[in-house]
Short mmCIF file of C-alpha atoms and ligand atoms in Angstrom, two decimals:
data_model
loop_
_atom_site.label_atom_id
_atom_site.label_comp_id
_atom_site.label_asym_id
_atom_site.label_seq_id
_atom_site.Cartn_x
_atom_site.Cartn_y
_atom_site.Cartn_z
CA UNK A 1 60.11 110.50 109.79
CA UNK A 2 61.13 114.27 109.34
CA UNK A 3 64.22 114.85 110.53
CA UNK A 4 66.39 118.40 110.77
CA UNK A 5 70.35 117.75 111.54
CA UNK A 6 72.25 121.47 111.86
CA UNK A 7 75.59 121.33 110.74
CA UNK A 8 76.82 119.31 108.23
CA UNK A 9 80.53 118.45 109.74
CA UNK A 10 81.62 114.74 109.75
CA UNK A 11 79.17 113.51 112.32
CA UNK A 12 75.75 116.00 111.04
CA UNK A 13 76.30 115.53 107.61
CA UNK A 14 76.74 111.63 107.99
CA UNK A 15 73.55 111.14 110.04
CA UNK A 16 71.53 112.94 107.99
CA UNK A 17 72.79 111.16 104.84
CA UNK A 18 72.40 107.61 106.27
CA UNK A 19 68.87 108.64 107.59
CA UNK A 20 67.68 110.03 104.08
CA UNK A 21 68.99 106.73 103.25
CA UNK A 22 66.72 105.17 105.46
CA UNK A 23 64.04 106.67 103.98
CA UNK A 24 63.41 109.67 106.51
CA UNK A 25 62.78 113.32 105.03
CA UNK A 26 66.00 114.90 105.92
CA UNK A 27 67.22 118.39 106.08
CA UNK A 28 70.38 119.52 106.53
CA UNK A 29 71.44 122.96 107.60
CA UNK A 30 74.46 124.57 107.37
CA UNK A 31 75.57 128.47 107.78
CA UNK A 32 78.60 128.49 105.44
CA UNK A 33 77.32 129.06 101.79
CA UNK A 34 79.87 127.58 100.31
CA UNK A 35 78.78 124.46 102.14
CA UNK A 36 75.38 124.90 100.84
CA UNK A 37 75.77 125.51 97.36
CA UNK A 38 78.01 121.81 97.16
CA UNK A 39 75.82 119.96 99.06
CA UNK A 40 72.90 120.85 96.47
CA UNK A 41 75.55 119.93 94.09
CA UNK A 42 75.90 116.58 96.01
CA UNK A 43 79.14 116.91 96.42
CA UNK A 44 80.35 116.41 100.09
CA UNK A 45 82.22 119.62 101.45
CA UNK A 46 84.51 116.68 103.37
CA UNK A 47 86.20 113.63 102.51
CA UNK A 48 84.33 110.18 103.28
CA UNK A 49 84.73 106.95 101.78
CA UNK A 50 80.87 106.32 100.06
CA UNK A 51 79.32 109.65 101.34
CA UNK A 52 79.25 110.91 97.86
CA UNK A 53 77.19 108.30 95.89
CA UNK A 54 75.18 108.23 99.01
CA UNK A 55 74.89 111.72 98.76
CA UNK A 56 73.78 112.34 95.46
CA UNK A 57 71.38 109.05 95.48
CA UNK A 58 69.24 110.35 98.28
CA UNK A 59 69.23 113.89 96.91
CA UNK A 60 68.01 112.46 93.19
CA UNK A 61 65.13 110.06 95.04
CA UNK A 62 64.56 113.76 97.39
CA UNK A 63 64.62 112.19 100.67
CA UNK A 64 67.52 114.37 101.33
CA UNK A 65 67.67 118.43 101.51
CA UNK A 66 69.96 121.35 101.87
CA UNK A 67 68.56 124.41 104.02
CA UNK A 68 70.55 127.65 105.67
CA UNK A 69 67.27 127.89 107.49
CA UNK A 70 67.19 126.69 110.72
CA UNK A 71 63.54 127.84 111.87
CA UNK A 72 62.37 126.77 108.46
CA UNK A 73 64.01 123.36 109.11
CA UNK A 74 62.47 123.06 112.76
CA UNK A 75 59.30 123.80 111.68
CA UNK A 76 59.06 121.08 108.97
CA UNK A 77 60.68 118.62 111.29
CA UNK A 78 59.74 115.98 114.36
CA UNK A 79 63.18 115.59 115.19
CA UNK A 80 65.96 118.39 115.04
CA UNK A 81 69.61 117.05 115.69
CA UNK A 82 72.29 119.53 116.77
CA UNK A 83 75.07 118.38 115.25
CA UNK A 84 77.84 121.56 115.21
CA UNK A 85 81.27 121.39 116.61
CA UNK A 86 82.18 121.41 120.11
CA UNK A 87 86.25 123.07 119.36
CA UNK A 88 88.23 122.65 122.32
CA UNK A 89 88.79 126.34 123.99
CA UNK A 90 92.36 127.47 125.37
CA UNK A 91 91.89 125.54 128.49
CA UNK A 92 90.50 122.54 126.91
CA UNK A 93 86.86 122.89 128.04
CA UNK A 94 84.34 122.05 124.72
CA UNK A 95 83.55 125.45 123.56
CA UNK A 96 79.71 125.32 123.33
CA UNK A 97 78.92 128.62 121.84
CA UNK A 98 78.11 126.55 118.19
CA UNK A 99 75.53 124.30 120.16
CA UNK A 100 74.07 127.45 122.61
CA UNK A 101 73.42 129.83 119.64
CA UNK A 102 71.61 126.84 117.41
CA UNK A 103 69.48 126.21 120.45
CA UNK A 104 68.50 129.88 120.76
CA UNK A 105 67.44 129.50 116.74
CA UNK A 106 65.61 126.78 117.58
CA UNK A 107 63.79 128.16 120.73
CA UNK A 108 62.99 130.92 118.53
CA UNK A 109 60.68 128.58 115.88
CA UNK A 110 59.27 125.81 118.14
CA UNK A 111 55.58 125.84 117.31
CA UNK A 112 54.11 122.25 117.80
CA UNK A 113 55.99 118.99 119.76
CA UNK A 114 59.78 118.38 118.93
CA UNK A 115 62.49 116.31 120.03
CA UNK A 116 65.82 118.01 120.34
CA UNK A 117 68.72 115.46 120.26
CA UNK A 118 72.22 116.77 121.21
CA UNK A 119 74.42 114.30 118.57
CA UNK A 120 77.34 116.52 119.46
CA UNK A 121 79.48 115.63 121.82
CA UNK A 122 78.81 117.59 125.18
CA UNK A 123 80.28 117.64 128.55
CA UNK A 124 77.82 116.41 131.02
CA UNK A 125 74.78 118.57 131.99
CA UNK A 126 74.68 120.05 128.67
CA UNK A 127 71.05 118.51 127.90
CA UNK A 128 70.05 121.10 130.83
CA UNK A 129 71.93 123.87 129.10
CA UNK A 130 69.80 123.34 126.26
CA UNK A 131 66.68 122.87 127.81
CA UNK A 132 66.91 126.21 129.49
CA UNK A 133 68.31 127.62 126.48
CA UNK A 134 64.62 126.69 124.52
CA UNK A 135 62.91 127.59 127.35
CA UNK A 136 64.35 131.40 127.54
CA UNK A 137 63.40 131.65 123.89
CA UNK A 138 59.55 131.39 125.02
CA UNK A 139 59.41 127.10 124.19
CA UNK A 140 57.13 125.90 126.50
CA UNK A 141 58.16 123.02 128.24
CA UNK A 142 55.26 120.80 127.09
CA UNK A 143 56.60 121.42 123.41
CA UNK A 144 59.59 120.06 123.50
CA UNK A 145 61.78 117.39 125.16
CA UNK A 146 65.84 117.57 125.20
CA UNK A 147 67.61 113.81 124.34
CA UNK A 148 71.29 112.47 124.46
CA UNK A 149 72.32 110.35 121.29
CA UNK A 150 75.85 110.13 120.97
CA UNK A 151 77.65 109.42 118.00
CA UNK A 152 80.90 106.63 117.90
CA UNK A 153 81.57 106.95 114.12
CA UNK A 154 85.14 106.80 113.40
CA UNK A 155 86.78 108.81 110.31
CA UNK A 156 87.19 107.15 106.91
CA UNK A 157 84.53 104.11 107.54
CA UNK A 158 81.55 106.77 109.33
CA UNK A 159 78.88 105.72 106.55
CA UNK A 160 79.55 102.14 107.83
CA UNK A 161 80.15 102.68 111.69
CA UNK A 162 76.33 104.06 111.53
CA UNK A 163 74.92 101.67 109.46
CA UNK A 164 76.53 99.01 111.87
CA UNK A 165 76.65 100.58 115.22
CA UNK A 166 78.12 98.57 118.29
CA UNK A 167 75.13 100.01 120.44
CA UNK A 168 73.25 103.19 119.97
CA UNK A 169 73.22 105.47 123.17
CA UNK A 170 69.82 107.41 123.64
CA UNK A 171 69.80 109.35 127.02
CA UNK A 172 65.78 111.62 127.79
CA UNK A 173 64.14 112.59 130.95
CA UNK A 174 60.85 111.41 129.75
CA UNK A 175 60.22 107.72 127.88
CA UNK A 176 57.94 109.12 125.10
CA UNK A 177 61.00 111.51 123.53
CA UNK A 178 63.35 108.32 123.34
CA UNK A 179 61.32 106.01 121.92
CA UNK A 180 60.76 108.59 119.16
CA UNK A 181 64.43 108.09 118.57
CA UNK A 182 63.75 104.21 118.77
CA UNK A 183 61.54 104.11 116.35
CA UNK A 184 63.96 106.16 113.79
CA UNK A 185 66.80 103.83 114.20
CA UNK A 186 64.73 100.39 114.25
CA UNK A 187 65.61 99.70 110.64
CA UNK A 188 69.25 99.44 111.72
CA UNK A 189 68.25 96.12 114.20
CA UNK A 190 71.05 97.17 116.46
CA UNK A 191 70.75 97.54 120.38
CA UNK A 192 69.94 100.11 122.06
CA UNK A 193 70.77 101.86 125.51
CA UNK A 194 68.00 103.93 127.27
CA UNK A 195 69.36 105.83 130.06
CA UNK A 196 69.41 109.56 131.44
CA UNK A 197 70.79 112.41 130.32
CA UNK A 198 73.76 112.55 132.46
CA UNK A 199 74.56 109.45 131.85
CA UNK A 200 74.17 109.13 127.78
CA UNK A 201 76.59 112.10 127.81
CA UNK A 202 79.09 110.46 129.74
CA UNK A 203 79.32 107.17 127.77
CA UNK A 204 80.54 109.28 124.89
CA UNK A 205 83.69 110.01 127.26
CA UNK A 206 84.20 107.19 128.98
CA UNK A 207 84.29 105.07 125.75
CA UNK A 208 86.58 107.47 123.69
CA UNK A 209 88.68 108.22 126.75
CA UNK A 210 88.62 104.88 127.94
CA UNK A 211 89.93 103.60 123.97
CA UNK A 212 92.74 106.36 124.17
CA UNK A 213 93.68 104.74 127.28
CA UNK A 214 94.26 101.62 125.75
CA UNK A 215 96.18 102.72 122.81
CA UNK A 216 98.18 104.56 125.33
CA UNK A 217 98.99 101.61 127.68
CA UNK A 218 100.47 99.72 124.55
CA UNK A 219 102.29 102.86 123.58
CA UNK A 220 103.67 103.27 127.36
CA UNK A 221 104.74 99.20 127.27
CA UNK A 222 106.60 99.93 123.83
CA UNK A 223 108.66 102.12 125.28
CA UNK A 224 109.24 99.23 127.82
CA UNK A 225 109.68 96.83 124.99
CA UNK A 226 112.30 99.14 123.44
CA UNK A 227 114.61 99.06 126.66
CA UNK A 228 114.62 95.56 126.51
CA UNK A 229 114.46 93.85 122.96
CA UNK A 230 111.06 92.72 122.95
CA UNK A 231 108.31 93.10 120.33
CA UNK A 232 105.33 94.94 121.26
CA UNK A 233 103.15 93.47 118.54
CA UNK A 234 103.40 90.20 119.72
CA UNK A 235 102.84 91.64 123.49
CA UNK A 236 99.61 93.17 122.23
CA UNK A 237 98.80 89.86 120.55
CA UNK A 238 99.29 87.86 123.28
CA UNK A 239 97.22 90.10 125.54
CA UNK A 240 94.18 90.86 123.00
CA UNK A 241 93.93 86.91 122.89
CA UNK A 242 92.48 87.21 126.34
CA UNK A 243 88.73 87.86 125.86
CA UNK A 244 88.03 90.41 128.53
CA UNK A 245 91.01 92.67 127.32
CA UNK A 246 90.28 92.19 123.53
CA UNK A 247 92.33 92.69 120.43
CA UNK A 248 91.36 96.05 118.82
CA UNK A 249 93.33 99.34 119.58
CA UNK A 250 96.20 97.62 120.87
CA UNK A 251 97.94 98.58 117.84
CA UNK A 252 101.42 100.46 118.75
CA UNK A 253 102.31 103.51 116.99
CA UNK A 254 103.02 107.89 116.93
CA UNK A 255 99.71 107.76 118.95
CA UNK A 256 96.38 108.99 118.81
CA UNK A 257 95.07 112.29 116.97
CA UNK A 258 91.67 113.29 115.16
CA UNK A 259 88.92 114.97 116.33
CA UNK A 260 87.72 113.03 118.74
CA UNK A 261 90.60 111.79 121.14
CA UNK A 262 92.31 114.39 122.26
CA UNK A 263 89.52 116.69 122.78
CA UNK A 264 87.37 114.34 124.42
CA UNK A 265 90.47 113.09 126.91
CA UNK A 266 90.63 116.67 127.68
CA UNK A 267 87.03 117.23 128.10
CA UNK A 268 86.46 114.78 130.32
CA UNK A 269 89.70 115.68 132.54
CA UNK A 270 88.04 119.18 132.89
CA UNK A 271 84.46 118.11 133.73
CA UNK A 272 86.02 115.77 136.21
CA UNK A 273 87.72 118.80 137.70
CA UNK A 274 84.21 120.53 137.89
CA UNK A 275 82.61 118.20 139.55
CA UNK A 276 85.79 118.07 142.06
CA UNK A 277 87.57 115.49 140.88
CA UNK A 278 91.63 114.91 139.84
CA UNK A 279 91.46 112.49 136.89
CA UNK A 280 95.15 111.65 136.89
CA UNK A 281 94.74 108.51 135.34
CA UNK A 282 93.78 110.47 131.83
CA UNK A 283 96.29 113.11 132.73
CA UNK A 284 98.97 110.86 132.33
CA UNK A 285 97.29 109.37 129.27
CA UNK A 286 97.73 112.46 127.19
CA UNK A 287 101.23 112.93 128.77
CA UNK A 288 102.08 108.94 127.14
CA UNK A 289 100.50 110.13 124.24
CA UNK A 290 102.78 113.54 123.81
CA UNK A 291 105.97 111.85 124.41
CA UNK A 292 105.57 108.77 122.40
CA UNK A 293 106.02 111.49 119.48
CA UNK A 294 109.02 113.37 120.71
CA UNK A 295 111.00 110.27 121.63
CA UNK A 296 110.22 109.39 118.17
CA UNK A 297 112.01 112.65 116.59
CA UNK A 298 114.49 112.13 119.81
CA UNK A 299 115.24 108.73 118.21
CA UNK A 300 115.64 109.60 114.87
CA UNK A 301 117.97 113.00 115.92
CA UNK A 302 120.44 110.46 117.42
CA UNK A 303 119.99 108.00 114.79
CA UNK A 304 121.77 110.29 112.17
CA UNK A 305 123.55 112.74 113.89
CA UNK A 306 121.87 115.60 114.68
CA UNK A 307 118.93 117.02 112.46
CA UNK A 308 120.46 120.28 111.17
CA UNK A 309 120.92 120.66 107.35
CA UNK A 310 119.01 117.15 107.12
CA UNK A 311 116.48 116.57 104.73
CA UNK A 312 113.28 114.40 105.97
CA UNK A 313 111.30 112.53 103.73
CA UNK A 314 107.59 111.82 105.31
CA UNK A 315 104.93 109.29 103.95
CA UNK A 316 101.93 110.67 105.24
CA UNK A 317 99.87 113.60 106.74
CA UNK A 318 96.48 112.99 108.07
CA UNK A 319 95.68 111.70 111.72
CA UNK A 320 94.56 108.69 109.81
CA UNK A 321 94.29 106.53 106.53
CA UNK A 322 91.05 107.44 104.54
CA UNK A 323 91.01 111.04 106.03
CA UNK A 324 91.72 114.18 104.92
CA UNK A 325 91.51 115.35 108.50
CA UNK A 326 94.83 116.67 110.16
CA UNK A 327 93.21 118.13 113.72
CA UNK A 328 96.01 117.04 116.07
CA UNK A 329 97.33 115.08 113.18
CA UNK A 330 101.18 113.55 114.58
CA UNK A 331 102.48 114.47 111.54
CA UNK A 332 101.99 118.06 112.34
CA UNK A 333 104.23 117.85 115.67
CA UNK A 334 106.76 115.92 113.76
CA UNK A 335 107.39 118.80 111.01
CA UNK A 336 107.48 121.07 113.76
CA UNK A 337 110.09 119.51 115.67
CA UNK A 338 112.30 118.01 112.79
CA UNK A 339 112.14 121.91 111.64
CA UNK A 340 112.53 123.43 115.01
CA UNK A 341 116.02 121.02 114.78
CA UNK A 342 117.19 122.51 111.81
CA UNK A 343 115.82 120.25 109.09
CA UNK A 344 114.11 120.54 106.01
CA UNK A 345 111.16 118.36 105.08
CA UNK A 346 109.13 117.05 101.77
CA UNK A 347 105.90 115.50 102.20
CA UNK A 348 103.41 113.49 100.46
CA UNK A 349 100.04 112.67 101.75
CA UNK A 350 96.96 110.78 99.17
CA UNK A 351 94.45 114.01 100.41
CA UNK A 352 95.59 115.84 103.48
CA UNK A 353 98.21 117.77 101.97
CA UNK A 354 96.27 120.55 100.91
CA UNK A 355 95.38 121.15 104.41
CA UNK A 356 98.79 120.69 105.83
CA UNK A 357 100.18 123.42 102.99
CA UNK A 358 98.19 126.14 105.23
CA UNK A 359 99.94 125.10 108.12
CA UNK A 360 103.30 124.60 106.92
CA UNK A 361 103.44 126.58 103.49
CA UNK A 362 106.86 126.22 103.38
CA UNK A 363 107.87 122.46 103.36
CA UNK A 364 108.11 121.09 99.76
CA UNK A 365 104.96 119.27 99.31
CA UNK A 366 105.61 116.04 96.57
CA UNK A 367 103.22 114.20 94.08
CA UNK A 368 103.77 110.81 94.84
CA UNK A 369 105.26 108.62 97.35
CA UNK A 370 109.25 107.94 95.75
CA UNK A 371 109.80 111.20 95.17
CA UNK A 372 109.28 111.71 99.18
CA UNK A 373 112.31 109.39 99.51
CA UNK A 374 114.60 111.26 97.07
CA UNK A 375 117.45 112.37 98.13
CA UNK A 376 116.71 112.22 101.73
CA UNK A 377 118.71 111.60 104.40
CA UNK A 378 116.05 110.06 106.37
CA UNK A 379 112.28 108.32 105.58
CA UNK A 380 109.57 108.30 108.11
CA UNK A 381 106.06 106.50 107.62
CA UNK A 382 103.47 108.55 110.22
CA UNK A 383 100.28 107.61 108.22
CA UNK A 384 99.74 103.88 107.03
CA UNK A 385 97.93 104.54 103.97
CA UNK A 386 97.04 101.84 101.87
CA UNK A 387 98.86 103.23 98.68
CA UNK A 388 101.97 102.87 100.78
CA UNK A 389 101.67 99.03 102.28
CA UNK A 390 102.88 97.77 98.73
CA UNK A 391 105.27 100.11 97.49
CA UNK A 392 108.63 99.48 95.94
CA UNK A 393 110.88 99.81 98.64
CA UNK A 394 113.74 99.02 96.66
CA UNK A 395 113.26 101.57 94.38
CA UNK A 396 112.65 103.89 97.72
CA UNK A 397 116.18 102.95 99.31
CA UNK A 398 117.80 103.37 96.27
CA UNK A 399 116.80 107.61 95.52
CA UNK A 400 118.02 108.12 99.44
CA UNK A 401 120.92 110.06 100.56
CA UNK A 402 120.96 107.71 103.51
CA UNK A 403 118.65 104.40 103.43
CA UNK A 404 117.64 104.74 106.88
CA UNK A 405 113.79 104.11 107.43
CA UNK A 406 111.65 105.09 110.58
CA UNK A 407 108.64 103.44 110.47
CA UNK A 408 105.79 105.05 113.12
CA UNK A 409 103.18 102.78 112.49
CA UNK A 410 104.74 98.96 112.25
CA UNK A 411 103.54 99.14 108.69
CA UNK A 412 106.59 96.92 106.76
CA UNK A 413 108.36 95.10 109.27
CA UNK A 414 112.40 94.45 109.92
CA UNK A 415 112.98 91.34 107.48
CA UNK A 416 110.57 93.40 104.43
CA UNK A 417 112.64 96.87 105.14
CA UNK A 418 115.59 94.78 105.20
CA UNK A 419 115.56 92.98 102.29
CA UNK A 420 114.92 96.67 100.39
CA UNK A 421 118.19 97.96 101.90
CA UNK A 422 116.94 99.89 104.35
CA UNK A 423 118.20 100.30 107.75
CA UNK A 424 114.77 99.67 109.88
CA UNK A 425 113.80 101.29 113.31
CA UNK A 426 110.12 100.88 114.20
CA UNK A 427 108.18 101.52 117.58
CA UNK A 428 108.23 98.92 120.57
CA UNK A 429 111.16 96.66 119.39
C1 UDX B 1 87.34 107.90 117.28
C2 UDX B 1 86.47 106.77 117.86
O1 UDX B 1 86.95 105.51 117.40
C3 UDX B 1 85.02 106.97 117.47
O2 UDX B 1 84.21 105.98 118.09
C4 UDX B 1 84.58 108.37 117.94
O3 UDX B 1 83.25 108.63 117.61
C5 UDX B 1 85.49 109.43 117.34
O4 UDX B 1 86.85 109.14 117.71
P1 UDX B 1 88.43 108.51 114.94
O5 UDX B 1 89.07 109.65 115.65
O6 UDX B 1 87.77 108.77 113.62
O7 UDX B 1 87.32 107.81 115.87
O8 UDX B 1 89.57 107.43 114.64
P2 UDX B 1 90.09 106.06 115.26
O9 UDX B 1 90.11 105.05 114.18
O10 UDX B 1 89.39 105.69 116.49
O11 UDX B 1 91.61 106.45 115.57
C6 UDX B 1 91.95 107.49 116.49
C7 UDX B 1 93.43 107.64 116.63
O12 UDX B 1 93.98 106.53 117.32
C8 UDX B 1 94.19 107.71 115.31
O13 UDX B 1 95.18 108.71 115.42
C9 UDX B 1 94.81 106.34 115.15
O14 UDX B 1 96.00 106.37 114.41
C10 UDX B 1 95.07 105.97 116.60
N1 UDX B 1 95.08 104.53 116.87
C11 UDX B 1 93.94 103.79 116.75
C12 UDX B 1 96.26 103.92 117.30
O15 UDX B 1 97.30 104.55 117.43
N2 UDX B 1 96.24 102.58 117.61
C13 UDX B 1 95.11 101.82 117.51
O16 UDX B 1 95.18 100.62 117.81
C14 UDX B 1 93.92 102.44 117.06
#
């Protein structure tokens, strides 16, 4: 099939690698040169486990293509995904102007029947907003249908998530436009959802809001667990055992960041409001999710004394492991605080310093791992990066001004910290 994805973020540059994989025509369009020029370089303008040799494969066999033409791009294509970013404005609302002005582009060049699938994530009634868009351009109605696929890829394993979707969400007012979409992801032999508009955009919510939720409730009963000596991990344990609650993100730590989460928690808290109703539930989700951080800084402040003239050692930047990303990344509230409280901080992250340095220019950004813990007065693990499951600890303890270790994502354990010489406070027990 010939398929047009604009933007070439996580989620647009993704698809339209794993469809040229596919063996679809794909072209992707981008309006930052820069973005351009390395993508017909194959080299990926962001950081993705596989992308790269994915990349440059499907580019070499020319199933995949680079365009900063998006009328050129609709014009050669039966399916166009929009695929730009959906920022969060000052009240939290998605900010759609990326999506409105791409549909005006592509209003501008329909000529014969396309589908137009919204891949970005959109508050609900957003497939109108485009329709009308296209049809204020001159599109005639009969040339043209609007459809809802959200994406669910996650960060650092998107090649695979799409390969190996859970379910794959298409949401169209008319049965011909989504089977179109059927027919491009039958290869993939994974289920599919065919449902309205409305209701396609709303899944996206409901699932990411509904997985914040959860990590939430664990975070809220850790706090519960630390008031009374008992172990969170083994309370999640216990209660992911139970097959209708499930054991994944149930896993305790500084709470959620990235991309996704907090923006679409908010998004859906304002929509709700819209449409007249209070979401409280969600409101006090994203007020667990603030305060699981402070209370961690709060905890650490006590621990040794106050934070002025303290130096802080941090393992880890991005939201994640396997990301580069740092949007609502915890690590940025904890350098603000620990700062804020008069301390000074050295960092190391495997590939999200860089973007942390034009945040924080100031902090002393290190090369590896042990020189993080030298000379510091306190460690603290925020990202659980593999490079850091297996590391000397020892060796760690032994550089610090104080051996005191706060661990924000359960990563080593009391007995393993112990045994190294550290003094070990975790999250939830
Ligand atoms: C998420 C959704 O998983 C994905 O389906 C959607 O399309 C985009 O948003 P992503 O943001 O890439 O993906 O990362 P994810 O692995 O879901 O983690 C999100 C945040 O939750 C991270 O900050 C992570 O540290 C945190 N998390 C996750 C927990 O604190 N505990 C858990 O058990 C799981």
């Amino acid at each position: 099939m010939r398929v047009a994805v604009i933007g070439t973020g996580y989620v647009g540059l993704v698809t339209g690698v794993v469809l040229a994989e596919l063996g679809n025509d794909v072209i992707c369009v981008d309006n930052d040169p820069r973005k351009i020029e390395m993508l017909k370089k194959g080299i990926p303008p962001i950081y993705e486990p596989g992308i790269e040799e994915m990349l440059k494969r499907t580019l070499e066999d020319g199933y995949f293509h680079v365009s900063d033409n998006i009328g050129d791009a609709v014009e050669k294509s039966e399916v166009v995904f929009i695929a730009v970013g959906t920022p969060p404005g000052p009240d939290g609302t998605p900010d759609l102007s990326a999506v409105r002005a791409v549909a005006k582009e592509i209003g501008k060049a329909l000529r014969k029947y396309t589908v137009i699938v919204n891949k970005s994530t959109v508050p609900v009634g957003s497939g109108d907003v485009v329709e009308n868009i296209l049809k204020e351009q001159g599109a005639p109605e009969e040339l043209f249908d609007v459809v809802s696929n959200p994406e669910f890829l996650r960060e650092g394993s998107a090649i695979y998530d799409t390969l190996n979707p859970d379910r794959i969400v298409i949401g169209a007012k008319r049965r011909e436009a989504a089977v179109k979409l059927v027919e491009l992801y039958a290869p993939l032999e994974k289920p599919m959802i065919l449902t309205d508009l409305n209701s396609a955009e709303l899944i996206k919510y409901a699932s990411n809001a509904f997985l914040a939720s959860k990590i939430s409730f664990i975070n809220a009963m850790s706090r519960v667990c630390e008031a009374c000596g008992a172990n969170v991990a083994d309370v999640a344990k216990g209660m992911g055992m139970d097959k209708r609650i499930g054991d994944q993100f149930l896993q305790s730590g500084l709470g959620w960041g990235g991309s996704c989460f907090p923006k679409d928690v908010q998004g859906l808290i304002k929509s709700s409001e819209g449409l007249g109703y209070d979401f409280q539930m969600l409101k006090a989700v994203e007020e667990i999710n603030e305060t699981q951080t402070t209370h961690f800084v709060d905890r650490i402040e006590k621990r040794i004394g106050g934070l002025k003239g303290k130096l802080v050692g941090m393992l880890g930047l991005a939201f994640k492991p396997n990301t580069d990303d740092i949007r609502d990344a915890k690590s940025l509230v904890i350098i603000e605080e620990v700062l804020k409280r008069g301390a000074s901080v050295q960092a190391y992250d495997p590939v999200a310093a860089d973007n942390v340095k034009k945040v924080f220019p100031d902090i002393t950004y290190c090369d590896g791992p042990y020189e993080v813990a030298d000379r510091a007065d306190v460690l603290i693990l925020v990202t659980e990066w593999n490079e850091f499951k297996n590391m000397d600890l020892e060796r760690m303890a032994c550089s610090m001004n104080e051996k005191i270790l706060f661990d924000g994502r359960r990563l080593y354990g009391k007995a393993k910290a112990e045994k190294a010489g550290f003094e070990y406070h975790t999250i939830g027990s």
